[in-house]
CSV table of C-alpha atoms in Angstrom, one decimal:
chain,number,residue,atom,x,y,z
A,236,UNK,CA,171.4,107.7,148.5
A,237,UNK,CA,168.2,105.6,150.2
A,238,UNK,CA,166.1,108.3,152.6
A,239,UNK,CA,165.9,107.0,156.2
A,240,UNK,CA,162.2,105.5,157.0
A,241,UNK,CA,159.8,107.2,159.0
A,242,UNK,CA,157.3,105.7,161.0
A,243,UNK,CA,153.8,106.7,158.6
A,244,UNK,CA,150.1,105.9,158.9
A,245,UNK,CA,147.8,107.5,156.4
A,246,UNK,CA,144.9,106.4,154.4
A,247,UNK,CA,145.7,107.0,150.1
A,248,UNK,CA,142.2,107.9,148.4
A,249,UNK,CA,143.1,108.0,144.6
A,250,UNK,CA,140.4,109.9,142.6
A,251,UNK,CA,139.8,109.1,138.9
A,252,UNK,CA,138.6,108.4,135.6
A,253,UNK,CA,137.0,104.4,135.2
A,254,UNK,CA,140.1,104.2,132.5
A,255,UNK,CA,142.5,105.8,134.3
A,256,UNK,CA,141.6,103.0,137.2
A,257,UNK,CA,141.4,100.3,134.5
A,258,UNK,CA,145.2,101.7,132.8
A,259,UNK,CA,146.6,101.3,136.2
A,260,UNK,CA,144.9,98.3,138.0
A,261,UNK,CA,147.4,96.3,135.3
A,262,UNK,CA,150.3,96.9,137.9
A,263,UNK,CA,150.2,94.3,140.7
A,264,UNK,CA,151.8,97.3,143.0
A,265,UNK,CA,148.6,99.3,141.9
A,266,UNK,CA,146.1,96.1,142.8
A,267,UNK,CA,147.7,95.9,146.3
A,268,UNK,CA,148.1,99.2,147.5
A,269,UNK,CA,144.4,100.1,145.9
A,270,UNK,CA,142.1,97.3,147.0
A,271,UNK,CA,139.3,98.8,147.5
A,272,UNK,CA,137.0,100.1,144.6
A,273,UNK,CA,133.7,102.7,144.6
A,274,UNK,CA,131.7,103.9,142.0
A,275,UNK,CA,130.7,107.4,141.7
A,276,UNK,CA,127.3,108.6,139.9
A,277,UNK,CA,128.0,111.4,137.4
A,278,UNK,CA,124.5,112.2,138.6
A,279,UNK,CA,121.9,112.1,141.4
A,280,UNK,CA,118.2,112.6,141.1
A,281,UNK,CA,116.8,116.2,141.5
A,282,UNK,CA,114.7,116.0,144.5
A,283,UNK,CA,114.6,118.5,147.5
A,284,UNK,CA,117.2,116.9,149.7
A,285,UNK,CA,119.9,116.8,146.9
A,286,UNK,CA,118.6,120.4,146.0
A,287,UNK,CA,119.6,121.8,149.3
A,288,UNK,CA,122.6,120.2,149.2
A,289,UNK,CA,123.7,122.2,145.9
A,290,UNK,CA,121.9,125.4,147.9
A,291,UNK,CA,124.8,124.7,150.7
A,292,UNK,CA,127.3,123.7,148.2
A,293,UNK,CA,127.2,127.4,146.6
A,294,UNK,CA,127.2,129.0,150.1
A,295,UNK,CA,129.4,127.1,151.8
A,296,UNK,CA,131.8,128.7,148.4
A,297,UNK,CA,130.7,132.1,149.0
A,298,UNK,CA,131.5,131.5,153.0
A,299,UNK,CA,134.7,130.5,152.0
A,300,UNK,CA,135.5,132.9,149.6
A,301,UNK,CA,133.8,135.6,151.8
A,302,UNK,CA,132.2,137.1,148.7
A,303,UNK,CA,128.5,137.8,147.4
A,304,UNK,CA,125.8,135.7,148.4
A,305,UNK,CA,123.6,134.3,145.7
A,306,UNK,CA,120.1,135.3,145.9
A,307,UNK,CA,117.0,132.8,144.8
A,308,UNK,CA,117.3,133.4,141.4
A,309,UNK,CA,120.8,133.1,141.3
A,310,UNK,CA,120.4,129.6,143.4
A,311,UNK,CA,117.7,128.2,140.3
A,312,UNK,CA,120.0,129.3,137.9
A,313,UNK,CA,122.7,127.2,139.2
A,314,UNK,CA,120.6,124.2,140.0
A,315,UNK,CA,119.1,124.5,136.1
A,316,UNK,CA,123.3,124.5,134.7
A,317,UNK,CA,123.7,120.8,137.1
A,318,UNK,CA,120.6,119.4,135.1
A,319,UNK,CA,121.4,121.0,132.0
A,320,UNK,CA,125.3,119.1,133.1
A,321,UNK,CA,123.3,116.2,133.8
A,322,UNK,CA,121.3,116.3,130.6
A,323,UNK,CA,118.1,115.3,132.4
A,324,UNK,CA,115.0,117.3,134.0
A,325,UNK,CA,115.0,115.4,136.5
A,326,UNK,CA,118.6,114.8,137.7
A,327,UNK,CA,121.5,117.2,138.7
A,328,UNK,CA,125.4,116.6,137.6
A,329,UNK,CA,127.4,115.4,140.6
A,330,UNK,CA,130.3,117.6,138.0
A,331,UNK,CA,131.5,119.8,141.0
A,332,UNK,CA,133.8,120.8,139.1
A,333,UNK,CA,132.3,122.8,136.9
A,334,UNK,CA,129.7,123.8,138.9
A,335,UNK,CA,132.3,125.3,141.1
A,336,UNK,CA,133.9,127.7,137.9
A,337,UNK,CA,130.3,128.5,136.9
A,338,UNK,CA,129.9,129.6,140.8
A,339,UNK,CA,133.2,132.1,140.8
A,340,UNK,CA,132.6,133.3,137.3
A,341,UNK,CA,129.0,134.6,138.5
A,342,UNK,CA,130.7,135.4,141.7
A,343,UNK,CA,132.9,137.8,139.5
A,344,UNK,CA,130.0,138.8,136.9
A,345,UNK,CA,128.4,140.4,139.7
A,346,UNK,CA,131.2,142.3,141.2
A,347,UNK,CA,131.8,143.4,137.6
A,348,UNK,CA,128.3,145.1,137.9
A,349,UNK,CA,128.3,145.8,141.5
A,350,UNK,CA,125.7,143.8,142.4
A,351,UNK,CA,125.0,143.1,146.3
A,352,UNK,CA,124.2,139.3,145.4
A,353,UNK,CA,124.4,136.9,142.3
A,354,UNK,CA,121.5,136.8,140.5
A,355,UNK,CA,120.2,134.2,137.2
A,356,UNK,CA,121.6,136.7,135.3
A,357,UNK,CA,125.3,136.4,136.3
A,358,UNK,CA,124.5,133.2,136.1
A,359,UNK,CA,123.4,133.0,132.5
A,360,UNK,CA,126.2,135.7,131.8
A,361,UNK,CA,129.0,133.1,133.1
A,362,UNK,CA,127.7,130.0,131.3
A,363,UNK,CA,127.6,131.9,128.2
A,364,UNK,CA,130.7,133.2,128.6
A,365,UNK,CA,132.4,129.8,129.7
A,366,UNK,CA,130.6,128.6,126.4
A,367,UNK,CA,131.8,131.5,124.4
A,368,UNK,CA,135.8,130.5,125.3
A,369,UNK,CA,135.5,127.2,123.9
A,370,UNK,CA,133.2,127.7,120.8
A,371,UNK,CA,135.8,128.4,118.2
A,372,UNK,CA,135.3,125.3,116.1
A,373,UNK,CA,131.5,126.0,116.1
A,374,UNK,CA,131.4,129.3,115.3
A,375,UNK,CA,134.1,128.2,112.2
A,376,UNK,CA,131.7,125.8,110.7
A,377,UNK,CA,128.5,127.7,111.4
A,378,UNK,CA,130.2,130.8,109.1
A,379,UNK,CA,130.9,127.7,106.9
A,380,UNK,CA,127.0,126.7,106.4
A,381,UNK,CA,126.0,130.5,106.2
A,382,UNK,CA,128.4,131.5,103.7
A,383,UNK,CA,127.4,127.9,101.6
A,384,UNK,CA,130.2,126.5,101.9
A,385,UNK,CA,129.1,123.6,103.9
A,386,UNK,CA,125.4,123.0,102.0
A,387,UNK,CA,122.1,123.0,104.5
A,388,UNK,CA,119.1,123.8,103.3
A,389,UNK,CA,116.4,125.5,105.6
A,390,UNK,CA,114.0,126.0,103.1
A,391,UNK,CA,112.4,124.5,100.4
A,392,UNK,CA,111.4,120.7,99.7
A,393,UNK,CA,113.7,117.7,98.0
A,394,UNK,CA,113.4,114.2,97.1
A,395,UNK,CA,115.7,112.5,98.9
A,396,UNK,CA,117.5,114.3,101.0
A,397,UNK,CA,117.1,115.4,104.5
A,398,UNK,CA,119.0,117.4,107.4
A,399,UNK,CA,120.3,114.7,109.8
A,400,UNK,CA,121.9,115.9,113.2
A,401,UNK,CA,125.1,114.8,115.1
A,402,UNK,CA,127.6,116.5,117.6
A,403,UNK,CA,130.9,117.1,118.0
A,404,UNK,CA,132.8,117.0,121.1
A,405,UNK,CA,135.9,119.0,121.7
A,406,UNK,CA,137.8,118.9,125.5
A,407,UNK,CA,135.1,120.1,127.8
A,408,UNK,CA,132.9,121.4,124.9
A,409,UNK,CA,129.9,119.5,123.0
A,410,UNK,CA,127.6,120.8,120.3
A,411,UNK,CA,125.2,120.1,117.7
A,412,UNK,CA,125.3,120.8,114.1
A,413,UNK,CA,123.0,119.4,110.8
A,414,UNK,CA,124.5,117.7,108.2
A,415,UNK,CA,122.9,116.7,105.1
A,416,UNK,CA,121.8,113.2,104.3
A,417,UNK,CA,120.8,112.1,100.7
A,418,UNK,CA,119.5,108.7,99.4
A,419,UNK,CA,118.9,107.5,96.0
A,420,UNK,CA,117.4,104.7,95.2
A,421,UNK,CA,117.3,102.4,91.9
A,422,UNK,CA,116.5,98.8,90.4
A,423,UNK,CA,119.2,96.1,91.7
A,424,UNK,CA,119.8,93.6,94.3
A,425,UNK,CA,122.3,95.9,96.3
A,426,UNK,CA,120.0,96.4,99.2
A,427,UNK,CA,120.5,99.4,101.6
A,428,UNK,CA,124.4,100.4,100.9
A,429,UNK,CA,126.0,102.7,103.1
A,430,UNK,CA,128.7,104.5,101.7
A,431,UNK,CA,130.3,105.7,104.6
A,432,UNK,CA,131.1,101.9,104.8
A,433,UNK,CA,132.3,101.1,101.5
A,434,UNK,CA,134.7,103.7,102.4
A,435,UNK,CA,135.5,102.8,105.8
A,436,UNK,CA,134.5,106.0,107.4
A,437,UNK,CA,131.7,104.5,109.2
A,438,UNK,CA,131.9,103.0,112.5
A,439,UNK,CA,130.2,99.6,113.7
A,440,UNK,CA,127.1,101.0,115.2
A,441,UNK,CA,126.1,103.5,112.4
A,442,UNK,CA,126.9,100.4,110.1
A,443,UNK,CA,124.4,98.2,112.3
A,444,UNK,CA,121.8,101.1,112.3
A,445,UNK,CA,121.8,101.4,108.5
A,446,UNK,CA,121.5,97.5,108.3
A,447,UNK,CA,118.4,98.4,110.4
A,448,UNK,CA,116.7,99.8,107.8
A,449,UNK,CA,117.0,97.0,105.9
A,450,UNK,CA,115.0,95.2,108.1
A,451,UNK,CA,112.2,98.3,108.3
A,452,UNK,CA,112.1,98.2,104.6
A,453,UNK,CA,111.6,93.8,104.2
A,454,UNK,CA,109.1,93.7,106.8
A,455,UNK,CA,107.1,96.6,105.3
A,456,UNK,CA,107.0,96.1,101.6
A,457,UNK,CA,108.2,92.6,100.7
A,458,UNK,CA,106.1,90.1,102.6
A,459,UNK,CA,105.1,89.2,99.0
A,460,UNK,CA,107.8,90.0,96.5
A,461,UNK,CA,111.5,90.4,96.3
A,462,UNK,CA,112.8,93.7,97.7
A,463,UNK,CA,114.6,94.0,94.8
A,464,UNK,CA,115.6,97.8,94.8
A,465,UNK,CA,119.5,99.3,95.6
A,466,UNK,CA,119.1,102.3,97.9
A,467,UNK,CA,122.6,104.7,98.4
A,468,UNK,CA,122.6,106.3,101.2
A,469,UNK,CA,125.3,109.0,102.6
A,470,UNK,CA,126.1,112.2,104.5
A,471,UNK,CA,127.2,115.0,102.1
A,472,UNK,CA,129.9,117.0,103.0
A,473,UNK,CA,131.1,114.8,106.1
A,474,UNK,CA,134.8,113.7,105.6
A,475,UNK,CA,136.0,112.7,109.4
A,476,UNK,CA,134.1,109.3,109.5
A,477,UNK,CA,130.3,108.3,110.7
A,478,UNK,CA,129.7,106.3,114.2
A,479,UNK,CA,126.3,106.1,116.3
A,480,UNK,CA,122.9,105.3,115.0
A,481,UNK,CA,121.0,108.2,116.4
A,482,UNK,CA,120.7,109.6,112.3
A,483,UNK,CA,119.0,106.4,111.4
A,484,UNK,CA,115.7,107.3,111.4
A,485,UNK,CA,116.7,110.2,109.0
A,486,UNK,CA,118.0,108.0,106.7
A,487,UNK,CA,115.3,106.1,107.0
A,488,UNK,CA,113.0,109.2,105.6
A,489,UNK,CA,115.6,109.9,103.1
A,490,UNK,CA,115.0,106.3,101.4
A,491,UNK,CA,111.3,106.4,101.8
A,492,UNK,CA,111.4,109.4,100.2
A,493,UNK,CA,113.2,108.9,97.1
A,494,UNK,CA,111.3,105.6,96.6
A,495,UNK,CA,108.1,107.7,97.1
A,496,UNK,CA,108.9,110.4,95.1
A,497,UNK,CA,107.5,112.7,97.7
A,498,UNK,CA,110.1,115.7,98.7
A,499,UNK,CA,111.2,116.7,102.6
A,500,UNK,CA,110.1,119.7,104.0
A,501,UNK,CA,114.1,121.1,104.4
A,502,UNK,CA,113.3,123.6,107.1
A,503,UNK,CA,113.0,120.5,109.4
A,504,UNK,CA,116.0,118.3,111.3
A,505,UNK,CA,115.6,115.1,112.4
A,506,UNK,CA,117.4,112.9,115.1
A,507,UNK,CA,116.4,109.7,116.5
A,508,UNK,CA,117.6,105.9,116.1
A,509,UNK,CA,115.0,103.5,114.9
A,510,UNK,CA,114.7,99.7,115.3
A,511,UNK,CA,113.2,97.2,112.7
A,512,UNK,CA,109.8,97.8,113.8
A,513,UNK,CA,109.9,101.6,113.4
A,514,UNK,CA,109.4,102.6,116.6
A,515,UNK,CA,111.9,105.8,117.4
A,516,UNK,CA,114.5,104.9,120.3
A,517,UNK,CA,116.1,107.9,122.2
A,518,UNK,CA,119.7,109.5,121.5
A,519,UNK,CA,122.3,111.4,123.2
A,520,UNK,CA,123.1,115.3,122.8
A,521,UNK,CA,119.6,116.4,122.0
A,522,UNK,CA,119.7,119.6,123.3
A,523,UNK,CA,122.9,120.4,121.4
A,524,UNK,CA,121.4,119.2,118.3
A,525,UNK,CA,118.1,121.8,119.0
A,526,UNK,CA,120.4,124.3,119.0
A,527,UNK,CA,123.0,123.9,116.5
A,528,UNK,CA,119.8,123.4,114.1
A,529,UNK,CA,118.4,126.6,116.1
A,530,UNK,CA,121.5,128.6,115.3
A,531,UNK,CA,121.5,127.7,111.5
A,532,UNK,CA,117.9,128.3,110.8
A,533,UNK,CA,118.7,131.9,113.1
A,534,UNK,CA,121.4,132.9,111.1
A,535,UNK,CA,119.4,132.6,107.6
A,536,UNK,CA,116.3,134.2,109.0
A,537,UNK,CA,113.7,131.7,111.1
A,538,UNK,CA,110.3,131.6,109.4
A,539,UNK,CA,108.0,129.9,112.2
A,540,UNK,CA,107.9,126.7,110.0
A,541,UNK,CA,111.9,125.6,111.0
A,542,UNK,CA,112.3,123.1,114.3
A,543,UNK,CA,113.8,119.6,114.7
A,544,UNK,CA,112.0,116.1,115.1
A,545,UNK,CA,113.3,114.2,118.5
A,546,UNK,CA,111.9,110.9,120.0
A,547,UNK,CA,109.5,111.5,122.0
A,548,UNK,CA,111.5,109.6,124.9
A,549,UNK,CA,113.9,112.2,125.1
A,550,UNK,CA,111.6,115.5,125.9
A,551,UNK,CA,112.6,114.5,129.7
A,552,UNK,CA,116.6,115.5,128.7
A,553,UNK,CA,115.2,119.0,127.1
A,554,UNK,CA,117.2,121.6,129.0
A,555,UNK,CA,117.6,124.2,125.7
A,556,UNK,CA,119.0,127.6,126.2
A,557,UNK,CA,116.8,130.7,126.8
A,558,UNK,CA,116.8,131.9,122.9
A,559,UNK,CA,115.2,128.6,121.6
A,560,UNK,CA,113.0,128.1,124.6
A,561,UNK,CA,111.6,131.6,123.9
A,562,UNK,CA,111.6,131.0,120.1
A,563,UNK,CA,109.1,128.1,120.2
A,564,UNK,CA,106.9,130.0,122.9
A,565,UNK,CA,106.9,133.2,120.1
A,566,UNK,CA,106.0,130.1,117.8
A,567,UNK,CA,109.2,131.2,116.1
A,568,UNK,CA,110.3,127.5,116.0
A,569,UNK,CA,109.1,124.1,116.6
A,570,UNK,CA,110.0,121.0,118.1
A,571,UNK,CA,107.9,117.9,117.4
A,572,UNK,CA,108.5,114.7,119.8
A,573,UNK,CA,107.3,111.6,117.6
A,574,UNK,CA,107.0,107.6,118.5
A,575,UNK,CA,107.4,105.9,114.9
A,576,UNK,CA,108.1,106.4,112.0
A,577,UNK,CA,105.3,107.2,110.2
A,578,UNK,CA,104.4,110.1,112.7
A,579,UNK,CA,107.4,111.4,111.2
A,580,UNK,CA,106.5,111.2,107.8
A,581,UNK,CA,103.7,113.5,108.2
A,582,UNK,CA,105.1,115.7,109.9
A,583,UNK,CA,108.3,115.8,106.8
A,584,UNK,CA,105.8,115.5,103.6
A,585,UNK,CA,102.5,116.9,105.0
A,586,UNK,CA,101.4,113.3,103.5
A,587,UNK,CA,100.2,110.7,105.6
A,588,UNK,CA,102.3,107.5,105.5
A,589,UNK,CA,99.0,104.8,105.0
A,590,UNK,CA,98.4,101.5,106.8
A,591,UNK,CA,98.2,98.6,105.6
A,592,UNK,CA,94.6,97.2,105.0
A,593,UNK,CA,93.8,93.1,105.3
A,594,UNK,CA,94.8,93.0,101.8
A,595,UNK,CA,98.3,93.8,102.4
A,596,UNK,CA,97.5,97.4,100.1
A,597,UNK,CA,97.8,100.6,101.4
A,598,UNK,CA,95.9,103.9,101.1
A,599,UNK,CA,95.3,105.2,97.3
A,600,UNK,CA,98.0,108.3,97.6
A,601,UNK,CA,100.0,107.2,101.1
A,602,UNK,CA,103.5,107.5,101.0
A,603,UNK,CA,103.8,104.2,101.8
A,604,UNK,CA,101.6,103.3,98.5
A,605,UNK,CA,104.0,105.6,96.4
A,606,UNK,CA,107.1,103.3,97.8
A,607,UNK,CA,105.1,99.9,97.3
A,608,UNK,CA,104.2,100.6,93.6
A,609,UNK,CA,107.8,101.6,92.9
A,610,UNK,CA,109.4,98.8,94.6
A,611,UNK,CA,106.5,96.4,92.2
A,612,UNK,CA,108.0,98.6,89.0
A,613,UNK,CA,111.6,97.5,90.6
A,614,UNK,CA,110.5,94.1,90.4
A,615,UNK,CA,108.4,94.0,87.1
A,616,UNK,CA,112.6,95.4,85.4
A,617,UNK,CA,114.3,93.1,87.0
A,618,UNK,CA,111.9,89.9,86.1
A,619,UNK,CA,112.0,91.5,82.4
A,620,UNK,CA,116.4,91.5,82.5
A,621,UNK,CA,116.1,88.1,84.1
A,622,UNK,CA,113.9,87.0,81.1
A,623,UNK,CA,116.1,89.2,78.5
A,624,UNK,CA,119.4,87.3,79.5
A,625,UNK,CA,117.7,83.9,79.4
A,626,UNK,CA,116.5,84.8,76.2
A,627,UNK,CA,113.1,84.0,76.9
C-alpha cells in the first residue's frame, strides 16, 4: 500500500563521522539528495571569545535544566577538560558532547553534596569518575605489571633494554602504558631487524620508523667502514601487533646502548619519533603516556628519580592530571622535554654522548666512542671470517 504524498518543504542537515560520509557518498541517491559538504574542526583555538562561548555553553545548560550555576572555579575546570579533550594548551575541543555529560555529572556531584553552585571540584569529581567507568582494561594490566606478571622495571640500570610508551584506545577511553623494549646487537650483515616484522605484528609505519634507525646509525658511525653489525630489536611481552613510530627513538637508545655497553637508567620512559638526523619529532597521547608511566612508578613506590622523556615539541599538548602535576612540583617525578638524541642519552646513561671531532673520532669515554670502537671490533671479525673462508 503506497502513502498518499503530501506537499513538504524542509531542509535535511545529516551530521557525521568523515567515514560515515565517505561509506555513504557511494550511493548516487546519497550524492543527490546531500550536495553540499562542511567540515567541522574537532577544535578551535582557546582565546577569550571562544572562552566565553564555553562560559554561555554551560549556562545556557544550567538555564535549561534550571539547576546549579557553576561558579568560577567550576567554569576553569570545565574549560581545562575541552583542552585536555583537545589535547592542546592552547585549543579547546569543539566535543560538545562530552562536555555536555561532564556538565550534568558535576551538575549532580554537587547536588550530591549540597552545594549552592558547581565548583572545580565537582568537576574533577565527574571526570574522574567518567574515567573511572571505562578503566577496566587499565586497571587489569596495571595489577598485571605490579604483580610481575607483565615485566617493567622502575629501578635499576640494563644494557639494552629500555621502557618504551604506547596507548591503547578502547570506545571513548585512551590510556598510556610502558612496555619494555630490548635490543641486542652482534657481528653480521643483518642490519637493524625488527622482529615485530619478521612476525608480521608490526604495522607499516613502526616498520618505516625502525628502518629509520638504520639510517641514524649509517650516517653516524659508517662514513668510513662497513656497518657491519646485526641489531634485534623487539617489545617484550607485546602480543597484539606494533603500529606508529612514536617508540622509535627508544629503540634507538636501546641499540646505542647494547653497542655501547653502557646500561639505561630503568626508572625513566621514553616516547618520541626520531628522523635520520636525530632530531626528536612529536607524538600523539603524551599525556596518557605521563601517566600510565606515572601510575606504574606510583604503584611500586616513586623515588624522585622516575619521570618520562617527551619531545620537547610536545610540552604545548601537556594537560596531566592533578597527581602528576603535583608530583613533579614535590620533585616526586620528572619530565624532561629533549630535541635530539643525544640530549637523551645523557639524560638515560648519565654519560654524555660525544661529538664528533674534524677527525671523524669522538670523545675518549662518549657513548658514541663505546659504539664506534665496537662497530670497528664488528668489522675487524667479519674481515677475519671473510679471510678464514677464502683461506687466506
Amino acid at each position: 500500500m503506497k502513502p498518499e504524498a503530501i506537499p513538504l518543504n524542509i531542509k535535511v542537515i545529516l551530521i557525521g563521522s568523515p567515514l560515515f560520509y565517505l561509506v555513504l557518498s557511494s550511493d548516487e541517491d546519497f550524492r543527490e539528495l546531500f550536495k553540499v559538504k562542511v567540515d567541522f574542526d574537532s577544535e578551535m583555538p582557546r582565546n577569550q571569545e571562544n572562552i566565553r562561548k564555553y562560559v554561555s555553553f554551560v549556562s545556557g545548560i544550567c538555564e535549561e535544566k534550571d539547576v546549579h550555576c557553576f561558579d568560577q572555579t567550576g567554569l576553569a575546570g570545565i574549560i581545562e577538560y575541552g583542552s585536555r579533550l583537545a589535547g592542546n594548551q592552547k585549543k579547546l575541543s569543539t566535543r560538545f558532547g562530552d562536555v555536555r555529560e561532564v556538565i550534568y555529572e558535576s551538575i549532580a556531584r554537587a547536588k550530591s553534596d549540597r552545594s549552592e553552585t558547581v565548583r572545580m571540584v565537582h568537576v574533577k569529581k565527574a571526570v574522574n569518575d567518567r574515567n573511572y567507568r571505562f578503566n577496566r582494561l587499565e586497571e587489569k594490566i596495571q595489577e598485571e605489571i605490579a604483580d610481575r606478571r607483565i615485566i617493567i622495571d622502575t629501578t635499576g640500570i640494563t644494557v639494552g633494554q629500555i621502557n618504551g610508551l604506547f596507548i591503547i584506545q578502547t570506545g571513548g577511553y585512551t590510556f598510556g602504558l610502558p612496555s619494555r623494549i630490548t635490543a641486542i646487537t652482534h657481528v653480521g650483515h643483518g642490519g637493524v631487524v625488527n622482529i615485530e616484522r619478521e612476525t608480521e605484528m608490526s604495522g607499516n609505519i613502526h616498520s618505516k620508523g625502525v628502518l629509520t634507525l638504520a639510517g641514524y646509525l649509517g650516517g653516524k658511525f659508517a662514513q668510513d667502514k662497513p656497518l657491519g653489525l646485526t641489531a634485534q630489536i623487539t617489545f617484550e611481552q607485546l602480543y597484539d601487533g606494533v603500529e606508529g613510530d612514536s617508540a622509535s627513538s627508544a629503540e634507538l637508545y636501546a641499540i646505542i646502548s647494547s653497542l655501547a655497553g653502557v646500561g639505561i637508567r630503568q626508572c625513566l620512559a621514553v616516547t618520541g619519533s626520531v628522523d635520520q638526523r636525530g632530531e626528536i619529532q612529536p607524538i600523539g597521547g603524551v599525556n596518557e603516556k605521563i601517566e600510565g608511566f606515572f601510575d606504574v612508578c606510583q604503584t611500586a613506590g616513586l623515588t624522585g628519580d622516575q619521570g618520562v622523556i617527551i619531545p620537547a615539541s610536545n610540552t604545548i599538548n601537556l594537560m596531566l592530571k592533578d597527581e602528576v602535576i603535583e608530583a613533579v612540583a614535590q620533585g616526586r617525578f620528572n619530565i624532561y622535554a629533549i630535541n635530539d638524541i643525544e640530549e637523551g642519552l645523557e639524560i638515560l646513561t648519565g654519560i654524555p654522548a660525544g661529538k664528533m671531532d674534524a677527525d671523524g673520532n669522538y670523545p675518549d669515554g662518549s657513548i658514541y666512542d663505546c659504539v664506534n670502537k665496537k662497530l670497528q671490533g664488528f668489522n675487524t671479525a667479519l674481515e677475519s671470517v671473510t679471510r678464514k673462508n677464502a683461506g687466506v
